Amino acid sequence: MVNLEINPVTPLIGAEIKNIDLRNTLHKEEIAKIRGAFLKHSVLFFRDQDLNIDQQKAFGKYFGDLHIHPARDRNGIDGHPEILYINAGPDTSRVNGDDWHSDVSCDEKPPMGSILRIFEVPSSGGDTLFASMYAAYDALSSSMKKFLEPLTAIHDGGPNYIDRAKRAGIYKPEKVFPSNSHPVIRTHPETNKKSIYVNKIFTQSINGIPKDESKAILEFLFQHIAKPTFQCRFKWEKDSIAFWDNRCALHHAMWDYYPEVRRGYRVTIAGDKPL
Ligand SMILES: [Fe+2]
């Protein structure tokens, strides 16, 4: 008997899932319901999920193969290459992901989803904002949609990851980070819906148009995608989990709790080449 409760956070993005213990082996029907809610709401939230690393990896594997992060030498943990350690505190100058982005969009096949469990929260702050790129696409004029449709853009991991490696004192000049072109408007491989696929952390320029036009269009898109109407905001508690769809949602981790600590583990699910 599957008793999942699915409570939307806003009509456009986010839903809280209740009546499930993710430490358990899930029934096929439960997995299908979670997948359906994930595709409908783009990000799912769970509370009070005291998962160990193996249970978190097992939950991720219900939805696909696990992705190995290109910057895992900075944020990995021994024996678990699929785990990304999220750790911000008095010794960190910035938190990972403190601007709008889709995880590792610089990869040729960027991850389809990310599952973050936070096990240490600051006394206040440290929320994550999520934004629906379906809603952002839908809100564009038809002439702007037409203009953007054939364009591709460069997503380069170098500037972000090199900056962070330098700050962490582990910069290796020989290390090369992924850089790939992706469509500015992508079609979700499962819902077939269109969304805007550029983000502030990785997208550097639009291909095939003059530099100043590329800069102006990206500036417009970065402002457009950050409109509050497209967003929901998640307040973490100890053992909360968020599971987001990187193909149609952006997220932004707030860095407003220095010098307090926020720590967690993320597993990331492999994805397809954006089309
Ligand atoms: Fe992220």
Short mmCIF file of C-alpha atoms and ligand atoms in Angstrom, two decimals:
data_model
loop_
_atom_site.label_atom_id
_atom_site.label_comp_id
_atom_site.label_asym_id
_atom_site.label_seq_id
_atom_site.Cartn_x
_atom_site.Cartn_y
_atom_site.Cartn_z
CA MET A 1 0.00 0.00 0.00
CA VAL A 2 1.62 3.24 -1.13
CA ASN A 3 0.62 6.24 0.90
CA LEU A 4 2.82 9.02 -0.42
CA GLU A 5 1.58 12.53 0.20
CA ILE A 6 2.65 15.09 -2.41
CA ASN A 7 2.19 18.74 -1.40
CA PRO A 8 3.11 21.37 -4.03
CA VAL A 9 5.15 24.32 -2.72
CA THR A 10 4.13 26.66 -5.56
CA PRO A 11 2.05 25.93 -8.68
CA LEU A 12 5.21 26.20 -10.82
CA ILE A 13 7.95 24.44 -8.88
CA GLY A 14 8.60 22.27 -5.84
CA ALA A 15 6.67 19.66 -3.85
CA GLU A 16 7.14 18.22 -0.39
CA ILE A 17 6.82 14.44 -0.17
CA LYS A 18 5.54 12.92 3.06
CA ASN A 19 4.89 9.43 4.42
CA ILE A 20 8.01 7.76 3.13
CA ASP A 21 11.19 6.49 4.77
CA LEU A 22 13.99 6.58 2.21
CA ARG A 23 16.17 4.23 4.32
CA ASN A 24 13.88 1.39 3.22
CA THR A 25 13.96 -0.53 -0.03
CA LEU A 26 11.29 1.22 -2.08
CA HIS A 27 8.42 -0.51 -3.88
CA LYS A 28 8.18 -0.13 -7.66
CA GLU A 29 5.00 1.82 -7.17
CA GLU A 30 6.68 4.25 -4.75
CA ILE A 31 9.55 4.82 -7.18
CA ALA A 32 7.06 5.46 -10.01
CA LYS A 33 5.17 7.98 -7.85
CA ILE A 34 8.37 9.79 -6.87
CA ARG A 35 9.50 9.87 -10.50
CA GLY A 36 6.11 11.22 -11.59
CA ALA A 37 6.21 13.94 -8.92
CA PHE A 38 9.82 14.77 -9.88
CA LEU A 39 8.84 15.27 -13.53
CA LYS A 40 5.80 17.34 -12.58
CA HIS A 41 7.32 19.58 -9.88
CA SER A 42 11.05 19.68 -10.91
CA VAL A 43 12.25 19.54 -7.27
CA LEU A 44 11.11 17.33 -4.39
CA PHE A 45 11.69 17.89 -0.69
CA PHE A 46 11.79 15.25 2.05
CA ARG A 47 12.13 15.80 5.82
CA ASP A 48 13.69 13.69 8.61
CA GLN A 49 15.61 11.31 6.36
CA ASP A 50 18.54 10.05 8.40
CA LEU A 51 20.21 8.16 5.54
CA ASN A 52 23.73 6.79 5.63
CA ILE A 53 25.93 7.14 2.53
CA ASP A 54 25.00 3.73 1.11
CA GLN A 55 21.28 4.39 1.57
CA GLN A 56 21.61 7.77 -0.18
CA LYS A 57 23.47 6.16 -3.08
CA ALA A 58 20.85 3.39 -3.26
CA PHE A 59 18.07 6.02 -3.44
CA GLY A 60 19.88 7.79 -6.28
CA LYS A 61 20.34 4.54 -8.22
CA TYR A 62 16.55 4.07 -8.50
CA PHE A 63 16.65 6.97 -10.98
CA GLY A 64 19.81 6.23 -12.99
CA ASP A 65 23.56 5.71 -12.87
CA LEU A 66 25.47 7.91 -10.45
CA HIS A 67 27.65 10.69 -11.83
CA ILE A 68 31.26 11.32 -10.79
CA HIS A 69 31.97 15.02 -10.21
CA PRO A 70 34.92 16.62 -12.12
CA ALA A 71 35.98 18.51 -8.96
CA ARG A 72 35.74 15.51 -6.61
CA ASP A 73 39.43 15.88 -5.56
CA ARG A 74 38.33 19.04 -3.76
CA ASN A 75 34.98 17.84 -2.45
CA GLY A 76 35.12 14.04 -2.44
CA ILE A 77 35.18 11.54 0.39
CA ASP A 78 37.39 8.44 0.50
CA GLY A 79 35.91 5.25 -0.91
CA HIS A 80 32.80 6.96 -2.32
CA PRO A 81 33.62 8.70 -5.62
CA GLU A 82 29.88 9.29 -6.25
CA ILE A 83 29.53 11.45 -3.14
CA LEU A 84 30.13 15.19 -3.23
CA TYR A 85 30.82 16.65 0.22
CA ILE A 86 29.09 19.99 0.68
CA ASN A 87 30.84 21.87 3.44
CA ALA A 88 30.78 25.58 4.28
CA GLY A 89 31.92 27.20 7.49
CA PRO A 90 34.33 29.66 9.06
CA ASP A 91 37.25 28.40 6.95
CA THR A 92 35.51 28.61 3.58
CA SER A 93 35.51 31.89 1.72
CA ARG A 94 32.47 31.01 -0.41
CA VAL A 95 29.92 28.24 -0.52
CA ASN A 96 29.55 26.00 -3.58
CA GLY A 97 26.74 27.05 -5.89
CA ASP A 98 26.09 30.52 -4.52
CA ASP A 99 24.62 31.77 -7.77
CA TRP A 100 22.05 30.45 -10.23
CA HIS A 101 23.20 27.25 -11.91
CA SER A 102 22.41 23.74 -13.08
CA ASP A 103 24.91 21.25 -11.66
CA VAL A 104 27.95 20.55 -13.86
CA SER A 105 26.23 21.93 -16.99
CA CYS A 106 29.77 22.10 -18.46
CA ASP A 107 29.79 18.30 -18.90
CA GLU A 108 29.02 16.87 -22.33
CA LYS A 109 26.23 14.92 -20.63
CA PRO A 110 25.29 17.03 -17.60
CA PRO A 111 23.64 15.27 -14.65
CA MET A 112 19.87 14.79 -14.85
CA GLY A 113 19.34 15.18 -11.13
CA SER A 114 20.99 15.85 -7.78
CA ILE A 115 20.05 14.52 -4.35
CA LEU A 116 21.37 16.61 -1.47
CA ARG A 117 21.02 15.63 2.18
CA ILE A 118 22.03 18.29 4.69
CA PHE A 119 23.02 16.94 8.10
CA GLU A 120 24.30 20.11 9.74
CA VAL A 121 22.39 23.38 9.42
CA PRO A 122 23.19 26.92 10.55
CA SER A 123 20.92 28.45 13.21
CA SER A 124 19.32 30.50 10.43
CA GLY A 125 19.91 31.01 6.70
CA GLY A 126 21.53 28.59 4.24
CA ASP A 127 18.30 28.15 2.26
CA THR A 128 18.36 26.97 -1.35
CA LEU A 129 16.35 28.73 -4.04
CA PHE A 130 15.03 26.78 -7.03
CA ALA A 131 13.72 28.25 -10.29
CA SER A 132 11.61 26.64 -13.01
CA MET A 133 13.20 27.10 -16.42
CA TYR A 134 9.97 25.82 -18.02
CA ALA A 135 8.19 28.84 -16.51
CA ALA A 136 11.04 31.14 -17.56
CA TYR A 137 10.78 29.86 -21.15
CA ASP A 138 6.99 30.10 -21.20
CA ALA A 139 7.17 33.75 -20.08
CA LEU A 140 9.29 34.82 -23.09
CA SER A 141 7.64 36.51 -26.08
CA SER A 142 7.17 34.33 -29.16
CA SER A 143 9.72 36.42 -31.10
CA MET A 144 12.35 35.97 -28.38
CA LYS A 145 11.64 32.21 -28.27
CA LYS A 146 12.13 32.06 -32.04
CA PHE A 147 15.40 34.00 -31.84
CA LEU A 148 16.84 31.83 -29.05
CA GLU A 149 15.67 28.46 -30.41
CA PRO A 150 18.58 27.74 -32.84
CA LEU A 151 21.33 29.12 -30.58
CA THR A 152 23.92 27.18 -28.60
CA ALA A 153 26.14 28.42 -25.78
CA ILE A 154 29.47 27.45 -24.22
CA HIS A 155 29.30 26.04 -20.70
CA ASP A 156 32.83 26.06 -19.27
CA GLY A 157 33.71 24.52 -15.89
CA GLY A 158 37.16 26.13 -15.76
CA PRO A 159 36.42 29.61 -14.37
CA ASN A 160 34.26 28.28 -11.50
CA TYR A 161 36.25 25.20 -10.53
CA ILE A 162 39.70 26.84 -10.90
CA ASP A 163 38.59 29.76 -8.71
CA ARG A 164 37.36 27.36 -6.03
CA ALA A 165 40.44 25.12 -6.26
CA LYS A 166 42.67 28.20 -5.82
CA ARG A 167 40.68 29.29 -2.79
CA ALA A 168 40.98 25.79 -1.33
CA GLY A 169 44.76 25.80 -2.02
CA ILE A 170 44.60 22.71 -4.27
CA TYR A 171 44.87 24.33 -7.71
CA LYS A 172 46.71 22.19 -10.28
CA PRO A 173 47.38 24.13 -13.52
CA GLU A 174 47.53 20.88 -15.53
CA LYS A 175 43.97 19.90 -14.58
CA VAL A 176 41.50 20.52 -17.42
CA PHE A 177 37.81 20.99 -16.67
CA PRO A 178 34.99 20.21 -19.12
CA SER A 179 33.74 22.79 -21.59
CA ASN A 180 30.85 22.01 -23.94
CA SER A 181 28.24 23.69 -26.14
CA HIS A 182 24.57 23.14 -25.34
CA PRO A 183 21.33 24.49 -26.81
CA VAL A 184 20.12 27.74 -25.20
CA ILE A 185 16.62 26.26 -25.26
CA ARG A 186 16.54 22.55 -24.47
CA THR A 187 13.75 20.01 -24.70
CA HIS A 188 13.33 17.78 -21.66
CA PRO A 189 13.90 14.16 -22.74
CA GLU A 190 11.05 12.84 -20.57
CA THR A 191 8.39 15.59 -20.46
CA ASN A 192 9.15 16.97 -23.97
CA LYS A 193 8.70 20.47 -22.54
CA LYS A 194 11.06 23.32 -23.49
CA SER A 195 13.13 25.26 -20.98
CA ILE A 196 15.88 27.87 -20.88
CA TYR A 197 19.27 26.19 -20.40
CA VAL A 198 21.82 28.88 -19.55
CA ASN A 199 23.14 29.70 -16.10
CA LYS A 200 25.40 32.26 -14.44
CA ILE A 201 28.08 29.90 -13.08
CA PHE A 202 28.90 27.97 -16.27
CA THR A 203 27.52 29.70 -19.38
CA GLN A 204 30.24 31.94 -20.86
CA SER A 205 29.03 32.97 -24.32
CA ILE A 206 26.57 32.28 -27.11
CA ASN A 207 28.09 30.75 -30.23
CA GLY A 208 27.99 32.34 -33.70
CA ILE A 209 27.02 35.91 -32.79
CA PRO A 210 29.21 38.96 -32.00
CA LYS A 211 30.69 39.13 -28.48
CA ASP A 212 28.73 42.22 -27.44
CA GLU A 213 25.42 40.68 -28.59
CA SER A 214 26.23 37.47 -26.73
CA LYS A 215 27.01 39.45 -23.58
CA ALA A 216 23.79 41.50 -23.80
CA ILE A 217 21.59 38.46 -24.46
CA LEU A 218 23.12 36.47 -21.61
CA GLU A 219 22.72 39.44 -19.28
CA PHE A 220 19.05 39.67 -20.26
CA LEU A 221 18.57 35.91 -19.76
CA PHE A 222 20.36 35.89 -16.39
CA GLN A 223 18.02 38.65 -15.18
CA HIS A 224 14.97 36.97 -16.66
CA ILE A 225 15.63 33.52 -15.14
CA ALA A 226 16.08 35.06 -11.68
CA LYS A 227 12.54 36.50 -11.49
CA PRO A 228 10.90 35.54 -8.16
CA THR A 229 7.73 34.29 -9.92
CA PHE A 230 9.61 31.25 -11.23
CA GLN A 231 11.02 30.31 -7.81
CA CYS A 232 10.48 28.47 -4.58
CA ARG A 233 12.75 28.59 -1.55
CA PHE A 234 13.62 25.65 0.69
CA LYS A 235 14.48 26.01 4.36
CA TRP A 236 16.70 23.12 5.40
CA GLU A 237 16.42 21.22 8.65
CA LYS A 238 18.81 18.51 9.82
CA ASP A 239 18.27 15.44 7.55
CA SER A 240 16.21 17.26 4.93
CA ILE A 241 16.70 16.04 1.37
CA ALA A 242 16.15 17.93 -1.88
CA PHE A 243 16.05 16.05 -5.19
CA TRP A 244 16.10 18.39 -8.18
CA ASP A 245 15.92 18.05 -11.96
CA ASN A 246 18.96 19.79 -13.47
CA ARG A 247 17.40 19.62 -16.94
CA CYS A 248 14.63 22.12 -16.23
CA ALA A 249 15.44 23.81 -12.91
CA LEU A 250 18.21 26.06 -11.64
CA HIS A 251 19.21 26.45 -8.02
CA HIS A 252 21.06 28.98 -5.90
CA ALA A 253 22.58 28.15 -2.50
CA MET A 254 22.37 31.14 -0.15
CA TRP A 255 25.68 32.09 1.48
CA ASP A 256 24.27 34.20 4.31
CA TYR A 257 25.31 32.29 7.46
CA TYR A 258 29.07 32.90 7.74
CA PRO A 259 30.79 31.93 10.09
CA GLU A 260 28.27 29.19 10.91
CA VAL A 261 28.48 25.73 9.37
CA ARG A 262 26.35 23.93 6.79
CA ARG A 263 27.32 20.39 5.74
CA GLY A 264 25.83 17.61 3.68
CA TYR A 265 26.36 14.94 1.06
CA ARG A 266 25.15 15.00 -2.53
CA VAL A 267 24.73 12.19 -5.00
CA THR A 268 24.26 13.16 -8.60
CA ILE A 269 22.49 11.13 -11.28
CA ALA A 270 23.98 10.91 -14.76
CA GLY A 271 22.10 12.53 -17.64
CA ASP A 272 21.90 12.79 -21.44
CA LYS A 273 23.35 15.22 -23.93
CA PRO A 274 20.98 18.25 -23.95
CA LEU A 275 18.91 18.54 -27.16
FE FE B 1 24.54 23.07 -7.27
#
